[in-house]
PDB file of C-alpha atoms in Angstrom:
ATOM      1  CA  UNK A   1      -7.062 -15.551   8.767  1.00 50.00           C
ATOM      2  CA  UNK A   2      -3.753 -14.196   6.608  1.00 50.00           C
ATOM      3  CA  UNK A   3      -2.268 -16.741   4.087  1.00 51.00           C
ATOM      4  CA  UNK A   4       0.838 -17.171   6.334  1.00 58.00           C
ATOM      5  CA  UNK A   5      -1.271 -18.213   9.240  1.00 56.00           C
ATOM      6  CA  UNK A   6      -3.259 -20.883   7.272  1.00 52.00           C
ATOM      7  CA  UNK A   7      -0.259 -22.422   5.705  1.00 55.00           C
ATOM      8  CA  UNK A   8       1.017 -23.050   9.405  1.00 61.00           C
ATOM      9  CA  UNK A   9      -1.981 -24.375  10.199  1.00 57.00           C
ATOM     10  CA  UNK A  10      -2.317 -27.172   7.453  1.00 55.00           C
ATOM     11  CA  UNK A  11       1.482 -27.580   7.858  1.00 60.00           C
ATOM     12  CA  UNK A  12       0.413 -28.472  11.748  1.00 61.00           C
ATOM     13  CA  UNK A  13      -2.161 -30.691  10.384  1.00 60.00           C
ATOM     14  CA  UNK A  14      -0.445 -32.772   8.016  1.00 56.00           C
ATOM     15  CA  UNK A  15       1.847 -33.167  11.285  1.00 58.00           C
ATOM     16  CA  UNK A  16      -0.401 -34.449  13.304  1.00 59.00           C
ATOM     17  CA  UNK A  17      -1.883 -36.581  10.648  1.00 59.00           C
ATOM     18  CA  UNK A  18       1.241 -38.253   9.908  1.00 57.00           C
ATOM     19  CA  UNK A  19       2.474 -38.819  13.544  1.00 55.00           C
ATOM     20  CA  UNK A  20      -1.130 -40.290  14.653  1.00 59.00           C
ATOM     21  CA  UNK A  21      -0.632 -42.493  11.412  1.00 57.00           C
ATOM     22  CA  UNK A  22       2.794 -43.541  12.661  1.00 56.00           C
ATOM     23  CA  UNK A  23       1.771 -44.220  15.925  1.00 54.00           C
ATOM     24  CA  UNK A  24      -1.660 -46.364  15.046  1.00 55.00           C
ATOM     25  CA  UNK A  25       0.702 -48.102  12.461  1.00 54.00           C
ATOM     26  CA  UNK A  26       3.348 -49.353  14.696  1.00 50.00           C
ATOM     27  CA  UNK A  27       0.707 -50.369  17.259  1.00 51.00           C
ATOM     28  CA  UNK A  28      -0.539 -52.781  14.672  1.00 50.00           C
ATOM     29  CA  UNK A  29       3.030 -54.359  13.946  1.00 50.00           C
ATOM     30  CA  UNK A  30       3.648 -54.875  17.561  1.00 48.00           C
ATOM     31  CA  UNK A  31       0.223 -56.822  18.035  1.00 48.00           C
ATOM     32  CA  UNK A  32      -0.282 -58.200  14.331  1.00 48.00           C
ATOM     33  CA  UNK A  33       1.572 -61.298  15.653  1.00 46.00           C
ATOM     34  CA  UNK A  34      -1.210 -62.455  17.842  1.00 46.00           C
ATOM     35  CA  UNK A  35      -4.016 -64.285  17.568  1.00 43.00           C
ATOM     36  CA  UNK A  36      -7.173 -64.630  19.402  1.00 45.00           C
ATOM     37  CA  UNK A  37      -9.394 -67.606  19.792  1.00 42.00           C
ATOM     38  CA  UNK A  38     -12.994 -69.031  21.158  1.00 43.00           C
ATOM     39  CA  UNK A  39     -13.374 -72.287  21.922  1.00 45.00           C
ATOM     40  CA  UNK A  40     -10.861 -73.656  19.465  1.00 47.00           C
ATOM     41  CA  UNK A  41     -11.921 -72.013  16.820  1.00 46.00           C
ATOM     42  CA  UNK A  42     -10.617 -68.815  15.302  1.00 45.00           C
ATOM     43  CA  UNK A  43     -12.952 -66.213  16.180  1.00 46.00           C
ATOM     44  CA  UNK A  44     -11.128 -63.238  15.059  1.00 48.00           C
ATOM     45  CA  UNK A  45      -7.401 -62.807  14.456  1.00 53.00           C
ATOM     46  CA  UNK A  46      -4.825 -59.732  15.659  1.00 53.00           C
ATOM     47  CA  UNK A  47      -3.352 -60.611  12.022  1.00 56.00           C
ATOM     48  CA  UNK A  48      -6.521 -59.733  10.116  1.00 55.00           C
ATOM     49  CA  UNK A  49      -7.175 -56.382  12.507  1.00 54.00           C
ATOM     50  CA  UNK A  50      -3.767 -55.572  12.197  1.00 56.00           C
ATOM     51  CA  UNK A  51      -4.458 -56.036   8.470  1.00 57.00           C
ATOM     52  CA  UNK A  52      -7.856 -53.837   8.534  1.00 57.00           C
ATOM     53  CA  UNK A  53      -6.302 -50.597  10.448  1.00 60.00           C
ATOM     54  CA  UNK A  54      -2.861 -50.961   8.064  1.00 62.00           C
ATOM     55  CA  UNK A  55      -5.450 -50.721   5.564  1.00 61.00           C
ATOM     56  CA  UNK A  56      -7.184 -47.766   7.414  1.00 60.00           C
ATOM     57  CA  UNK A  57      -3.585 -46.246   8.416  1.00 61.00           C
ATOM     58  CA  UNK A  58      -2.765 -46.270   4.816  1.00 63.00           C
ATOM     59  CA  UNK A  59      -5.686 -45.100   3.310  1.00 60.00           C
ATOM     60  CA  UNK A  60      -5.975 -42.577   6.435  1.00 62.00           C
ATOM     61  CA  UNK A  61      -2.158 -41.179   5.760  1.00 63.00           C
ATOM     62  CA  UNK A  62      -3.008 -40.680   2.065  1.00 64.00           C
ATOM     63  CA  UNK A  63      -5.754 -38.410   2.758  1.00 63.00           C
ATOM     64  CA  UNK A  64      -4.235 -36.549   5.710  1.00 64.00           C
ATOM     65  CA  UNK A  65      -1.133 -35.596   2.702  1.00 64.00           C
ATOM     66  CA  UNK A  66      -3.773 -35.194  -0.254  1.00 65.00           C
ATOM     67  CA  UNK A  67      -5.705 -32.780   2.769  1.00 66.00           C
ATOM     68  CA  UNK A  68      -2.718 -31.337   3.960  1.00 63.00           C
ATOM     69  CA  UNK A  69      -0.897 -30.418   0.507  1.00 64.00           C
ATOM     70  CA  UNK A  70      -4.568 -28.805  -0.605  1.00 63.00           C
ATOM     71  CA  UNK A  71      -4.390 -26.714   2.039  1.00 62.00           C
ATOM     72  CA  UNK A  72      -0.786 -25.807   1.817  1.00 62.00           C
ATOM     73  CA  UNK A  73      -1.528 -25.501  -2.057  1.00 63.00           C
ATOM     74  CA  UNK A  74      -4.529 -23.141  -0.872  1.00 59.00           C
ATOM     75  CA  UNK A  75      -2.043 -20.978   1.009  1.00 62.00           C
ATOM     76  CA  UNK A  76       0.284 -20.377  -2.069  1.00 63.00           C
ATOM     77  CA  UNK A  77      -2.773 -19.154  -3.634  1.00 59.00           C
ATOM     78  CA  UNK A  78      -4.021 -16.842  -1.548  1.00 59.00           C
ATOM     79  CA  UNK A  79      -0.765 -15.666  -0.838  1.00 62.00           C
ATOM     80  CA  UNK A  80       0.150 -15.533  -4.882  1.00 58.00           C
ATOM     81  CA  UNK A  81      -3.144 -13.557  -5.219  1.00 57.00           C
ATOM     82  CA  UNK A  82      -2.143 -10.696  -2.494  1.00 59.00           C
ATOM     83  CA  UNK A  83       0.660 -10.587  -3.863  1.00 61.00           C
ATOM     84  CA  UNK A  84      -1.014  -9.625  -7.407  1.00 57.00           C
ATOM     85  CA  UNK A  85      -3.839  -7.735  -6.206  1.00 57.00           C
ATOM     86  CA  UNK A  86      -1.512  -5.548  -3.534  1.00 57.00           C
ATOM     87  CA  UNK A  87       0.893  -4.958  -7.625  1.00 57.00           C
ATOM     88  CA  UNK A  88      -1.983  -4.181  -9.063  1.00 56.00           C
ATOM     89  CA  UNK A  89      -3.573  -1.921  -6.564  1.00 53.00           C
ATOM     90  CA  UNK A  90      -0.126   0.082  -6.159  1.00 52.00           C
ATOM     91  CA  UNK A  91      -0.543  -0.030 -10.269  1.00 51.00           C
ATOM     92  CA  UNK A  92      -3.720   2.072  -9.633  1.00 51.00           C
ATOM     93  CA  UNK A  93      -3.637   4.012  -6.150  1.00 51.00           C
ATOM     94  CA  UNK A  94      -5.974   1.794  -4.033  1.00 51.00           C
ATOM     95  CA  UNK A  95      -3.673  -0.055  -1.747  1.00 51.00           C
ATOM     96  CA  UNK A  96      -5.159   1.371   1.164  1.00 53.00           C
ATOM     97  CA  UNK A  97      -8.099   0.308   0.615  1.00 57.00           C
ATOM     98  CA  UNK A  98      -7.058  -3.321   0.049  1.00 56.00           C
ATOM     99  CA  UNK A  99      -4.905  -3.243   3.387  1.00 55.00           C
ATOM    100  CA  UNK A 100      -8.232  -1.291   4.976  1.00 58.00           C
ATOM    101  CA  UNK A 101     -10.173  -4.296   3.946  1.00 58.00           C
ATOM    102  CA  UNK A 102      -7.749  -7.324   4.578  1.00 56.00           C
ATOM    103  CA  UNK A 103      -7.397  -5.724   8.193  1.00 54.00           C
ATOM    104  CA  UNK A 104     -10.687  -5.339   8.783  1.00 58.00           C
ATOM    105  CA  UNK A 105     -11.483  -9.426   7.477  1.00 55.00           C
ATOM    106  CA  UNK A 106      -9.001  -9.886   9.852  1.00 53.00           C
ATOM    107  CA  UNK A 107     -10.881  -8.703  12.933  1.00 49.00           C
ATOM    108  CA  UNK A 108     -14.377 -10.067  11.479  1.00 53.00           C
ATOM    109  CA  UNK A 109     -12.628 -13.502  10.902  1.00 51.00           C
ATOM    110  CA  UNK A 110     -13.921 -13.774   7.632  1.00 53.00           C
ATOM    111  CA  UNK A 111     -12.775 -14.955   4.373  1.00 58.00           C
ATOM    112  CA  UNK A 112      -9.802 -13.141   2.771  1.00 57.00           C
ATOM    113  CA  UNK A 113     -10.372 -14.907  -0.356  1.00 61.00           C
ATOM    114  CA  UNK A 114     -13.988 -13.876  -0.469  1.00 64.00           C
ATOM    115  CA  UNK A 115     -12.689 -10.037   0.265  1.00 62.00           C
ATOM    116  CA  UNK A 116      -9.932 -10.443  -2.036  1.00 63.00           C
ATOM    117  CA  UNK A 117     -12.282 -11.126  -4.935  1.00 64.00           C
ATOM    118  CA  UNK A 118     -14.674  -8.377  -4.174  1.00 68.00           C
ATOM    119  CA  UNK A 119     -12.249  -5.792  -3.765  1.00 67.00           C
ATOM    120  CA  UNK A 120     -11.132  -7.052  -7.811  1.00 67.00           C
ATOM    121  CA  UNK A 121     -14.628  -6.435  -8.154  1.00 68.00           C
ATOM    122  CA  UNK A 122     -14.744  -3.445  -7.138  1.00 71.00           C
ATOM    123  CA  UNK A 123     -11.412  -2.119  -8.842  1.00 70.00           C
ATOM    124  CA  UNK A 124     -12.894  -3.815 -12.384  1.00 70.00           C
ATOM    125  CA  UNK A 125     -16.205  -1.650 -11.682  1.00 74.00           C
ATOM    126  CA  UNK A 126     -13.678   1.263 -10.793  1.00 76.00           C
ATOM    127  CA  UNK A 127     -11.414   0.908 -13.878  1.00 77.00           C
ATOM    128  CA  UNK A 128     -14.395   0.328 -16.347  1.00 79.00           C
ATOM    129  CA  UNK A 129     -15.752   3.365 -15.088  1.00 83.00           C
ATOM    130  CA  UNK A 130     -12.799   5.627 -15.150  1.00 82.00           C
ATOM    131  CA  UNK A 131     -12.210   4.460 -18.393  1.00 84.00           C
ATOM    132  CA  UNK A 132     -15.811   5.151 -19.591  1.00 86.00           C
ATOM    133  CA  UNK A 133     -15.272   9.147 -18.311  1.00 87.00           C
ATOM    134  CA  UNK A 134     -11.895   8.983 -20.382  1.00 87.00           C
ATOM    135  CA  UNK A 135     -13.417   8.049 -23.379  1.00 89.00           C
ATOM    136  CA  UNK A 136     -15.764  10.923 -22.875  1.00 89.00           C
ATOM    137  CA  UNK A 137     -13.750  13.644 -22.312  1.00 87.00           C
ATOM    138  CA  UNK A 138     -11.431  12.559 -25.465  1.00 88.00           C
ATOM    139  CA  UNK A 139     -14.685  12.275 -27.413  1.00 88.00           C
ATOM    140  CA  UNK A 140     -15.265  15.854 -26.178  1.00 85.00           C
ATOM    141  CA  UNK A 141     -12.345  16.882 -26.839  1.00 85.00           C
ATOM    142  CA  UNK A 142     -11.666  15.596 -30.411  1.00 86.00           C
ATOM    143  CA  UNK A 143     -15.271  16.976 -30.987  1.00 87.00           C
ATOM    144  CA  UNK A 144     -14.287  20.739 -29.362  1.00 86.00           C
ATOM    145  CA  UNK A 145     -10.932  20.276 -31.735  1.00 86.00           C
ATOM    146  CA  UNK A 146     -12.896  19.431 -34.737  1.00 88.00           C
ATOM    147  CA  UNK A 147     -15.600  22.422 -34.000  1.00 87.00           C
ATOM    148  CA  UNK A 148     -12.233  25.072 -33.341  1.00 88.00           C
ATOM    149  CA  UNK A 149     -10.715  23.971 -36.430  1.00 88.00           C
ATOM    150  CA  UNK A 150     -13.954  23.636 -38.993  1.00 88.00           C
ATOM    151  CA  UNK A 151     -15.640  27.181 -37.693  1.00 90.00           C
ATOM    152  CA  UNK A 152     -15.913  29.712 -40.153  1.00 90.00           C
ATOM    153  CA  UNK A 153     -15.709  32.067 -37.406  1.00 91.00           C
ATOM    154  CA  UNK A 154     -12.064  33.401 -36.370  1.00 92.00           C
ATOM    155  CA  UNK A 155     -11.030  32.445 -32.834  1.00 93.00           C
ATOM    156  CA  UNK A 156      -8.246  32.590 -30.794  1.00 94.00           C
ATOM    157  CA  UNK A 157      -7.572  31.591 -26.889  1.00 94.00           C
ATOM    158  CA  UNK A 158      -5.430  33.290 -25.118  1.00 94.00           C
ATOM    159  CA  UNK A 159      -3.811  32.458 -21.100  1.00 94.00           C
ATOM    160  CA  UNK A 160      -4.442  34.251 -18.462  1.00 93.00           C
ATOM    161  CA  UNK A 161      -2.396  37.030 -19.166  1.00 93.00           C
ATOM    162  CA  UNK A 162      -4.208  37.542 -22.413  1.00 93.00           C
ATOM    163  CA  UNK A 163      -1.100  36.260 -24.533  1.00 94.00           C
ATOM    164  CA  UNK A 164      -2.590  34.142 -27.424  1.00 94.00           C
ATOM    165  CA  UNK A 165      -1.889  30.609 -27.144  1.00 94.00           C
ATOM    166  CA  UNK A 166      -3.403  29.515 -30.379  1.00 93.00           C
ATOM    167  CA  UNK A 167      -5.776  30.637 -33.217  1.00 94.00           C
ATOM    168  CA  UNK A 168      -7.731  28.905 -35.958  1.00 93.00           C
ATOM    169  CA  UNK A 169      -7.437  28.426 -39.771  1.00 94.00           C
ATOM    170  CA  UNK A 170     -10.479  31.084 -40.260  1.00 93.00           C
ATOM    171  CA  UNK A 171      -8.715  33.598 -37.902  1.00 93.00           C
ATOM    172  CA  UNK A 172      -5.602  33.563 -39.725  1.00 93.00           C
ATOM    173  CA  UNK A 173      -7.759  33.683 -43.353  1.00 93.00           C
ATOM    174  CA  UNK A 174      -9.721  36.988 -42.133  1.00 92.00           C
ATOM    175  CA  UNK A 175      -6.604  38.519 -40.606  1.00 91.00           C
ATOM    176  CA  UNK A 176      -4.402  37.664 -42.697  1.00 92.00           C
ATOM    177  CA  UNK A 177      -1.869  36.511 -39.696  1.00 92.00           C
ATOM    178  CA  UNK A 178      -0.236  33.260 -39.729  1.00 92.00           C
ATOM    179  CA  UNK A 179      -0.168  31.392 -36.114  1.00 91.00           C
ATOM    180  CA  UNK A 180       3.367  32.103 -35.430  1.00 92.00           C
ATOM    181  CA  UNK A 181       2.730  36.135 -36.171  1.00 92.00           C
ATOM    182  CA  UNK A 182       0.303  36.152 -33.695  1.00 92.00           C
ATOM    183  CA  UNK A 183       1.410  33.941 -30.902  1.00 92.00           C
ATOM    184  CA  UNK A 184       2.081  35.775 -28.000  1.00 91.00           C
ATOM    185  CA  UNK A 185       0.915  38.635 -28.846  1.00 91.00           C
ATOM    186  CA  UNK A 186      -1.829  40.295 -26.436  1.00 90.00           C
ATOM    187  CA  UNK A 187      -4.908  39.605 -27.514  1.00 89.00           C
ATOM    188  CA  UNK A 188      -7.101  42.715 -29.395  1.00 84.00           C
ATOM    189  CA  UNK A 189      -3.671  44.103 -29.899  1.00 81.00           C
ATOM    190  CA  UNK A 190      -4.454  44.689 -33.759  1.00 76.00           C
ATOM    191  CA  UNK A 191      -7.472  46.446 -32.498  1.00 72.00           C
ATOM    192  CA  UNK A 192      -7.860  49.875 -34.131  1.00 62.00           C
ATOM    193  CA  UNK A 193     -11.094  51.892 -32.586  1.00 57.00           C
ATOM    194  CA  UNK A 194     -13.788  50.748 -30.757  1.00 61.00           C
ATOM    195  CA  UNK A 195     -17.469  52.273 -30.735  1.00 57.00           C
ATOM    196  CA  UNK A 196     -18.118  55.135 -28.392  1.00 57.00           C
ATOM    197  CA  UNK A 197     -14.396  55.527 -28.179  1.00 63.00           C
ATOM    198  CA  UNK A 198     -14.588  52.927 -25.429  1.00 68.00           C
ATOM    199  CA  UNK A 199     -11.155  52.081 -23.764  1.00 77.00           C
ATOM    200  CA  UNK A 200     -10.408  48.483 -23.995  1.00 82.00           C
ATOM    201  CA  UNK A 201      -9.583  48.741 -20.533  1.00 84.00           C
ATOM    202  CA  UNK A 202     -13.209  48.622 -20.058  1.00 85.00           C
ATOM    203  CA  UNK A 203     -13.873  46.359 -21.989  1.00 86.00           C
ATOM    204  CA  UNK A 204     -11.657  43.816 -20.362  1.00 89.00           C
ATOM    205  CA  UNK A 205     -13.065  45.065 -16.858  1.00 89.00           C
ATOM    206  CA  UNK A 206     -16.613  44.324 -18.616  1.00 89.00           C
ATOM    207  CA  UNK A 207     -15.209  41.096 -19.056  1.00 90.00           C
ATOM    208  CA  UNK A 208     -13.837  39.948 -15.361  1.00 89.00           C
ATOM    209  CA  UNK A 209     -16.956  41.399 -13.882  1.00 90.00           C
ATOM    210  CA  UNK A 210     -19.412  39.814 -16.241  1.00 91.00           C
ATOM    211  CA  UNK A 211     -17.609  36.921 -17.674  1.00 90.00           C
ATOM    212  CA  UNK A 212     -18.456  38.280 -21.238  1.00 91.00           C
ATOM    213  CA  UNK A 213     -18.551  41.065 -23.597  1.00 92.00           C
ATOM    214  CA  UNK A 214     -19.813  41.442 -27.306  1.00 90.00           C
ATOM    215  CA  UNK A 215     -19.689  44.662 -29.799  1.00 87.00           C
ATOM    216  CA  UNK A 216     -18.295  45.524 -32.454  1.00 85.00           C
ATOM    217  CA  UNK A 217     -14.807  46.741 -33.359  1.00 84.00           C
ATOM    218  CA  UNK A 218     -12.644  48.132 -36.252  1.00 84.00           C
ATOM    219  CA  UNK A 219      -9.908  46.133 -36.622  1.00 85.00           C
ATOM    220  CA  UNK A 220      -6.729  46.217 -38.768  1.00 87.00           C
ATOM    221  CA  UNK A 221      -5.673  43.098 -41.296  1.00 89.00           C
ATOM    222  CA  UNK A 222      -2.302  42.422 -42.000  1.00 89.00           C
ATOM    223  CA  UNK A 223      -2.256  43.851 -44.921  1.00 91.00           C
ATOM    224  CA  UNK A 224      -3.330  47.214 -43.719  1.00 88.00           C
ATOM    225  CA  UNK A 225      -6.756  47.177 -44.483  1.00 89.00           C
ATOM    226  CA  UNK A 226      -9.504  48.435 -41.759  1.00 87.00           C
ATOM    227  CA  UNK A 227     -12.372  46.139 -41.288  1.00 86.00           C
ATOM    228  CA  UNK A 228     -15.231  46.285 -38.530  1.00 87.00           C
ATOM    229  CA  UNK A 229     -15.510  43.124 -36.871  1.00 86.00           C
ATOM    230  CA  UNK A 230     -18.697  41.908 -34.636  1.00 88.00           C
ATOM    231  CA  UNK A 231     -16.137  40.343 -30.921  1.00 89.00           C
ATOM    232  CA  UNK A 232     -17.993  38.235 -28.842  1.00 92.00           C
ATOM    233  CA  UNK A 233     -15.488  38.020 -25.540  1.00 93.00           C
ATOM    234  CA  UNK A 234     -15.721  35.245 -22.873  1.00 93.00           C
ATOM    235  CA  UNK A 235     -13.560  33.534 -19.808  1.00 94.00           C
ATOM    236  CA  UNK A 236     -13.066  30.529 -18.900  1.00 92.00           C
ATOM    237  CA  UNK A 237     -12.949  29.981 -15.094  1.00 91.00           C
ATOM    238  CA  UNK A 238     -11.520  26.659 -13.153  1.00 90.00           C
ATOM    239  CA  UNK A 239     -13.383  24.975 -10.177  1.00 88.00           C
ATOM    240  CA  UNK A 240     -12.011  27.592  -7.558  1.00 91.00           C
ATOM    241  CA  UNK A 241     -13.338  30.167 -10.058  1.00 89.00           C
ATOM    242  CA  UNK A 242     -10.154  31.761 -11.193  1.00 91.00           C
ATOM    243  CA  UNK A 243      -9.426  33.015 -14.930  1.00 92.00           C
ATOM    244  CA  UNK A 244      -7.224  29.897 -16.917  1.00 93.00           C
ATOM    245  CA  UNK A 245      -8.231  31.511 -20.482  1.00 94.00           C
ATOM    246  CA  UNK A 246      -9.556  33.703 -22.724  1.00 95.00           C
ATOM    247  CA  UNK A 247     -11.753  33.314 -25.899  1.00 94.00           C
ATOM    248  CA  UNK A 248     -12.421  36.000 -28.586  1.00 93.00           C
ATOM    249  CA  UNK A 249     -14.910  34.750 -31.687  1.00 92.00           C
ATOM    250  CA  UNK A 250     -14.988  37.654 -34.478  1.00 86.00           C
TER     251      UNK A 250
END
């Protein structure tokens, strides 16, 4: 039953409440005047039943508008709490499923309140647990930060198209490159010789077929000065398996 429907519904109520009332009431003033005897004495009076179902009428009306303005009350709510639930479900993309499951209380006749509060439920348990693989993936994160910037080992990541997109502080101390010298830049572009004369070409083919390639290289600082350098070369692959990044640790 939607909200709209059971407002009309306790609107129809109190209607009929206060109409019966009416009617039952002016009954009793058109017969209140008489009386009724048995043998001379008075048995039982119209007055004092007219009396009695005023009482009743009155008492009777009071409910039927304390029943009827609950229920009407009860209406605003529900409707009130749609109202929230379908603002805060647009808030956080399930608003099909709320309309999925008000339609479908709907056809089962069953509560809307009662499926209003689990879908909350549900969207709590949802949020909570969204939240909980946030947290997670900015602890791993800050953690992956904190290992990148504290290694004693130089790396650098570069995009797809091997262009370095960032380097750490030991990278720039053993190269002797600041960030912004190197950004962009291809990466093993400083490279000098590798063993076995092996073209780098190779080596990156190594790398797409394999996902990884280690040796060592001689490698020129900024000041000039050769150096060999042990490269451990690796990619990083999304979910369809494609190449998003590079990573070279010397």
């Amino acid at each position: 039953m939607s909200a709209e429907r059971f407002q009309s519904i306790a609107r129809q109520t109190l209607l009929r409440f206060v109409l019966c009332a009416g009617a039952l009431a002016l009954l009793v003033f058109l017969v209140s005047d008489g009386l009724t005897y048995t043998e001379g004495s008075v048995f039982f009076s119209w007055e004092s039943l007219g009396y009695l179902l005023s009482t009743f009428v009155l008492v009777g009306g009071i409910l039927a508008f304390s029943i009827g303005k609950w229920m009407l009350e009860g209406a605003r709510r529900v409707q009130a709490l749609q109202r929230a639930v379908v603002h805060f479900s647009d808030q956080h993309r399930v608003s099909l499923e709320f309309v999925r499951a008000l339609v479908e209380a709907r056809a089962a006749r069953r509560d809307e309140i009662t499926v209003v509060a689990d879908i909350l439920e549900r969207m709590a348990d949802n949020m909570e647990r969204h939240e909980n693989l946030r947290m997670r993936e900015e602890a791993k994160q800050h953690l992956w930060s904190r290992v990148f910037a504290s290694s004693l080992d130089a790396i650098a990541i570069s995009a797809r198209d091997r262009r370095l997109l960032t380097v750490n502080e030991a990278f720039k101390r053993i190269t002797g490159y600041s960030e912004e010298e190197v950004l962009g830049n291809e990466m093993l572009s400083s490279t000098v010789s590798v063993p076995n004369e092996t073209p780098l070409t190779q080596i990156w083919a190594a790398v797409e077929m394999n996902s990884y390639w280690c040796g060592e290289l001689l490698d020129m600082r900024k000041d000039g000065t050769l150096y060999p350098r042990w490269l451990s070369l690796s990619v990083v692959r999304d979910a369809s398996q494609q190449v998003t990044n590079y990573i070279a640790v010397l």
